[in-house]
Each structure stands twice: as C-alpha cells, then as structure tokens.
Short mmCIF file of C-alpha atoms in Angstrom, two decimals:
data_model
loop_
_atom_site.label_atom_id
_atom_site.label_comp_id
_atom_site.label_asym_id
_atom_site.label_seq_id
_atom_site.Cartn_x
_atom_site.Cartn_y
_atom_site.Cartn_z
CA UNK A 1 0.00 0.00 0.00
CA UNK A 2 1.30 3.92 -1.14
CA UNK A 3 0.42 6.49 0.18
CA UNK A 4 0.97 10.24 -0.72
CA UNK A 5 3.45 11.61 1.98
CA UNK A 6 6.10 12.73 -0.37
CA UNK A 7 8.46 9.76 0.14
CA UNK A 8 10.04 8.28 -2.83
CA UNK A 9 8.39 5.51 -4.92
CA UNK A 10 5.02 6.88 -3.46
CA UNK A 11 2.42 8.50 -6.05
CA UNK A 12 3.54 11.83 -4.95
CA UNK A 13 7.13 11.44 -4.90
CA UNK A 14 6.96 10.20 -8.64
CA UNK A 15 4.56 13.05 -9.60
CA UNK A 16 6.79 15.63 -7.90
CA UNK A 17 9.86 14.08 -9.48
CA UNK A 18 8.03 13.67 -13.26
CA UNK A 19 7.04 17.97 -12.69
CA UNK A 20 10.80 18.58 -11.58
CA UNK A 21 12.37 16.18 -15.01
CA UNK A 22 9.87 18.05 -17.17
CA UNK A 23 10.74 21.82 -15.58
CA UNK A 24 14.42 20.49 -16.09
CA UNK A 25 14.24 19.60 -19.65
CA UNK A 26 12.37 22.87 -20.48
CA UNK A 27 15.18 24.68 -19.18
CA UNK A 28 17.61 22.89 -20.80
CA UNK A 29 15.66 23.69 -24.10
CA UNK A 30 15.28 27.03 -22.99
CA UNK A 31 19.75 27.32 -22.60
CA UNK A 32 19.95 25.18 -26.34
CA UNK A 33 18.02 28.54 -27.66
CA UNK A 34 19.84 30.56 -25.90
CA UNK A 35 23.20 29.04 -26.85
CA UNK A 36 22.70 29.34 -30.12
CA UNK A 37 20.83 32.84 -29.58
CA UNK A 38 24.34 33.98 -28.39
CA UNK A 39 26.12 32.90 -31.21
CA UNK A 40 23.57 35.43 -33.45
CA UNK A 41 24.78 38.21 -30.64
CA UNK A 42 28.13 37.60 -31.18
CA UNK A 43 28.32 38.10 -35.03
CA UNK A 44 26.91 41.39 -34.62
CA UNK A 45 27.51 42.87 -31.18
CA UNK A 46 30.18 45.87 -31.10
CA UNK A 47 33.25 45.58 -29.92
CA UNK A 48 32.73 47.06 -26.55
CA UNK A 49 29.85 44.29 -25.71
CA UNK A 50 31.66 41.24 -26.98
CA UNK A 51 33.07 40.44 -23.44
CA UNK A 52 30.17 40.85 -21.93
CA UNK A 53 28.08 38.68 -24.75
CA UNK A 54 31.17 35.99 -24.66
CA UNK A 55 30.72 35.49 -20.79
CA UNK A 56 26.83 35.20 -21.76
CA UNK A 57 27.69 32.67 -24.02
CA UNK A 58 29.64 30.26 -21.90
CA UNK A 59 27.55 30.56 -18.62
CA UNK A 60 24.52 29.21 -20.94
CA UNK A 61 27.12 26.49 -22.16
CA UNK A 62 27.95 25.29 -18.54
CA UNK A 63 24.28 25.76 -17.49
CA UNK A 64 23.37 23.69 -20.33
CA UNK A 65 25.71 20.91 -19.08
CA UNK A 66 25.13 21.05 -15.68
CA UNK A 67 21.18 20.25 -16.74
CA UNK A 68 22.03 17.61 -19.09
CA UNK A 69 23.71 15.97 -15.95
CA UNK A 70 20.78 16.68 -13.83
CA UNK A 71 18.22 15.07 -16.39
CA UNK A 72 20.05 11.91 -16.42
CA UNK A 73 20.48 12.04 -12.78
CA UNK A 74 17.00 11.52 -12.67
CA UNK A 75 16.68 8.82 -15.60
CA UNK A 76 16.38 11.05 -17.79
CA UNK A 77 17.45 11.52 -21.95
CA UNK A 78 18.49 15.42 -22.35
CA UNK A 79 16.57 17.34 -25.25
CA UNK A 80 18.92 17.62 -27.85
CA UNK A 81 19.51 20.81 -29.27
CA UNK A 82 17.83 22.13 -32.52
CA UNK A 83 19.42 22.72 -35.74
CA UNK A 84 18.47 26.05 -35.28
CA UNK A 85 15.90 28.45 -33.32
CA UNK A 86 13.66 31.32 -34.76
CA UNK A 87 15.06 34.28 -33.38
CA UNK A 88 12.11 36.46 -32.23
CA UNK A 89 13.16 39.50 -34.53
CA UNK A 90 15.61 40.27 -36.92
CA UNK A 91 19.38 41.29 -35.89
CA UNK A 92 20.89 42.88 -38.54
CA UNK A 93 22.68 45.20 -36.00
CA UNK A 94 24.69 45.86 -33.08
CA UNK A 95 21.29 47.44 -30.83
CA UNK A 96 19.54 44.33 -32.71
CA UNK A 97 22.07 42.45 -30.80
CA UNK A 98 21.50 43.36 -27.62
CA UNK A 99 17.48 43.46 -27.55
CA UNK A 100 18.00 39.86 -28.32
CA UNK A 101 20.87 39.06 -25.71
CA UNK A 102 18.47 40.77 -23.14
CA UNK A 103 15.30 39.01 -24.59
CA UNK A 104 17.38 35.34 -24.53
CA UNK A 105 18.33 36.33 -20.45
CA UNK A 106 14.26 37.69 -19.95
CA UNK A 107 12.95 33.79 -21.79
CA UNK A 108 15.57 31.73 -19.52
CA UNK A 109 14.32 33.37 -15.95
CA UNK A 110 10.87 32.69 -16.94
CA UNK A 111 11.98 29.14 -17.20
CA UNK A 112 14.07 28.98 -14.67
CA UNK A 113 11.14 30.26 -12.04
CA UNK A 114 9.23 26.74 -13.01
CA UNK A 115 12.20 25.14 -12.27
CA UNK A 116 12.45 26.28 -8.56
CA UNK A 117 8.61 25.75 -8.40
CA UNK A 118 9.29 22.47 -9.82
CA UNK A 119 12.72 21.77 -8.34
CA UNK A 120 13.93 20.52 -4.76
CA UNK A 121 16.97 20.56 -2.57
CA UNK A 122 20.13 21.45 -5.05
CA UNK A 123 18.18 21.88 -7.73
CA UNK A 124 16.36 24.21 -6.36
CA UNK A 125 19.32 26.31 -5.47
CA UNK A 126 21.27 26.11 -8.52
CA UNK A 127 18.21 27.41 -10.03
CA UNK A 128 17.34 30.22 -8.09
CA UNK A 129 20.59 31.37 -8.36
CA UNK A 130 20.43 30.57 -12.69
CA UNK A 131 17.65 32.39 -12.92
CA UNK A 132 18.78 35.84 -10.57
CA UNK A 133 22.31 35.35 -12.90
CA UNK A 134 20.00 35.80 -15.97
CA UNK A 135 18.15 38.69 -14.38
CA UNK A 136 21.47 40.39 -13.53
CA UNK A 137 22.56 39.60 -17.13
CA UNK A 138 19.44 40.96 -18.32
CA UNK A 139 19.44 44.33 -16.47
CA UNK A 140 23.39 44.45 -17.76
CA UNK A 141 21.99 44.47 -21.00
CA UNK A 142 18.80 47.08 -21.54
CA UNK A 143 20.12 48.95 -17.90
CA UNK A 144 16.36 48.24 -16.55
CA UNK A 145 14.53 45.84 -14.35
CA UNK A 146 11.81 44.27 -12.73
CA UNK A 147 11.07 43.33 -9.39
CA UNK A 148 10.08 39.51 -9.97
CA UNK A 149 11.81 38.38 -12.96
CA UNK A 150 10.63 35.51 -14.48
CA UNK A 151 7.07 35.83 -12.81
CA UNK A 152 4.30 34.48 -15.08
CA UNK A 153 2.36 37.43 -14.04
CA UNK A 154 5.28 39.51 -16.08
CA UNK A 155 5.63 37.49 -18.80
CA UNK A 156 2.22 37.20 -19.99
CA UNK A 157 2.65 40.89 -21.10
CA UNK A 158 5.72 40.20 -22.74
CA UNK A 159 6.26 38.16 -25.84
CA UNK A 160 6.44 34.28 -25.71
CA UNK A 161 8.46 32.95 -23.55
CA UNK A 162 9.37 29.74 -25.12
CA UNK A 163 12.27 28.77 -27.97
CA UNK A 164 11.32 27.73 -30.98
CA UNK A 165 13.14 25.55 -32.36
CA UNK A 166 13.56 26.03 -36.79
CA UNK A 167 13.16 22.54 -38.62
#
C-alpha cells in the first residue's frame, strides 16, 4: 500500500519528481536557444559588448551541461539541441544584438522560475541562483529591471516565452 506523503516511490514522490524532469528539460531547451541565440549576438555585437556577450555565451554552455547531468540524474534523456531556433526578430545590427541578448536572459528566468517551483533541494538552489544570474545579465543588457523576474504574471505581457526551435 502507497500512500501520498512525499516519500520516494510513493504517487507523490513520482509526480513531484516527473514535474521537476519536465521543468528540467524545459530549461535545458530554454539554454539550447539561448546558446545558439548567443552565437547570433556575437556576429553582430560591437566591440565594446563582446566580453560581456562571450561570458553570456559560456555561462549558458555550462548551465546547459550542468542540466544535461541533472536530467540523467533523474533517468532522464536530455533534449537535444535544434538545428536552429527562430530568433524572435531580426538582428541585422549591433542594438539588434542586444534586444536579443536581453530578450534570450528575460525567456531563460521565466523558465528557470518553473524550475524552482518544480525543483527541490540542489536543484532548487542552482536554479534560483540561474535564474537571478539571468536577471542580472538581463538588467546588464537594456540597464532596466523588474522586481520579480521571471514571474508568469510579467511574462504574460511580454512576448512568448518559449524557444522555438527552426526545422
């Protein structure tokens, strides 16, 4: 006999863990877009921004890894990355450039805040403290902010929140 106390192999432990496997891959889809997103930035970010665009770029990389691991921590395949992603607008620029850097950081701390809904213990931790790293990146970028970043309340005014991946 199960019951639903939260202890593993019980109907609630396995729900709990499915929600936290499915918040993780989402976020790991969410860091493939915004991998490749960075590789748009930096073909047309100036020169002054590259640094800050490059250290963009390989924090999504090692976040990207570090959920891979997690997903197959918890039996898990990690979501492959796309071929490629629709970018939400065009970037034929180096302003272009940045509205999309601080667009990519705005998409992955809405998907990171179902992840610490979603996530316990570590997880939960390391993504609290992805998503305030994407805030802080975000803010670095456009030189505003929000109080709850990556609040469904907030993004429901904004734009989609999801990658799309191009086939």
């Amino acid at each position: 006999m199960s019951t639903s106390t939260g202890t593993t192999g019980t109907p609630k432990a396995k729900s709990a863990e499915s929600a936290e496997l499915r918040a993780l891959q989402a976020a790991l889809g969410a860091e493939h877009a915004a991998v490749y997103g960075y590789g748009v930035v930096g073909g047309k970010i100036g020169q002054a921004r590259r640094a800050d665009a490059r250290a963009a770029y390989d924090a999504h990389r090692a976040r990207r890894d570090e959920l891979a691991r997690s997903v197959r921590d918890l039996g898990g395949t990690p979501q492959a990355a796309a071929a490629g992603y629709a970018l939400p607008f065009a970037v034929p620029d180096a302003a272009a450039a940045v509205r999309l850097a601080a667009e990519l950081e705005e998409r992955v701390a809405g998907v990171y805040s179902d992840l610490v809904r979603a996530g316990t213990g570590e997880r939960r931790r390391s993504a609290a403290e992805a998503l305030r790293e994407a805030a802080v990146r975000a803010v670095r970028w456009t030189g505003e902010s929000v109080a709850f970043p990556g609040l469904a309340e907030r993004a429901a005014a904004a734009p989609s929140a999801s990658a799309t991946p191009q086939t």
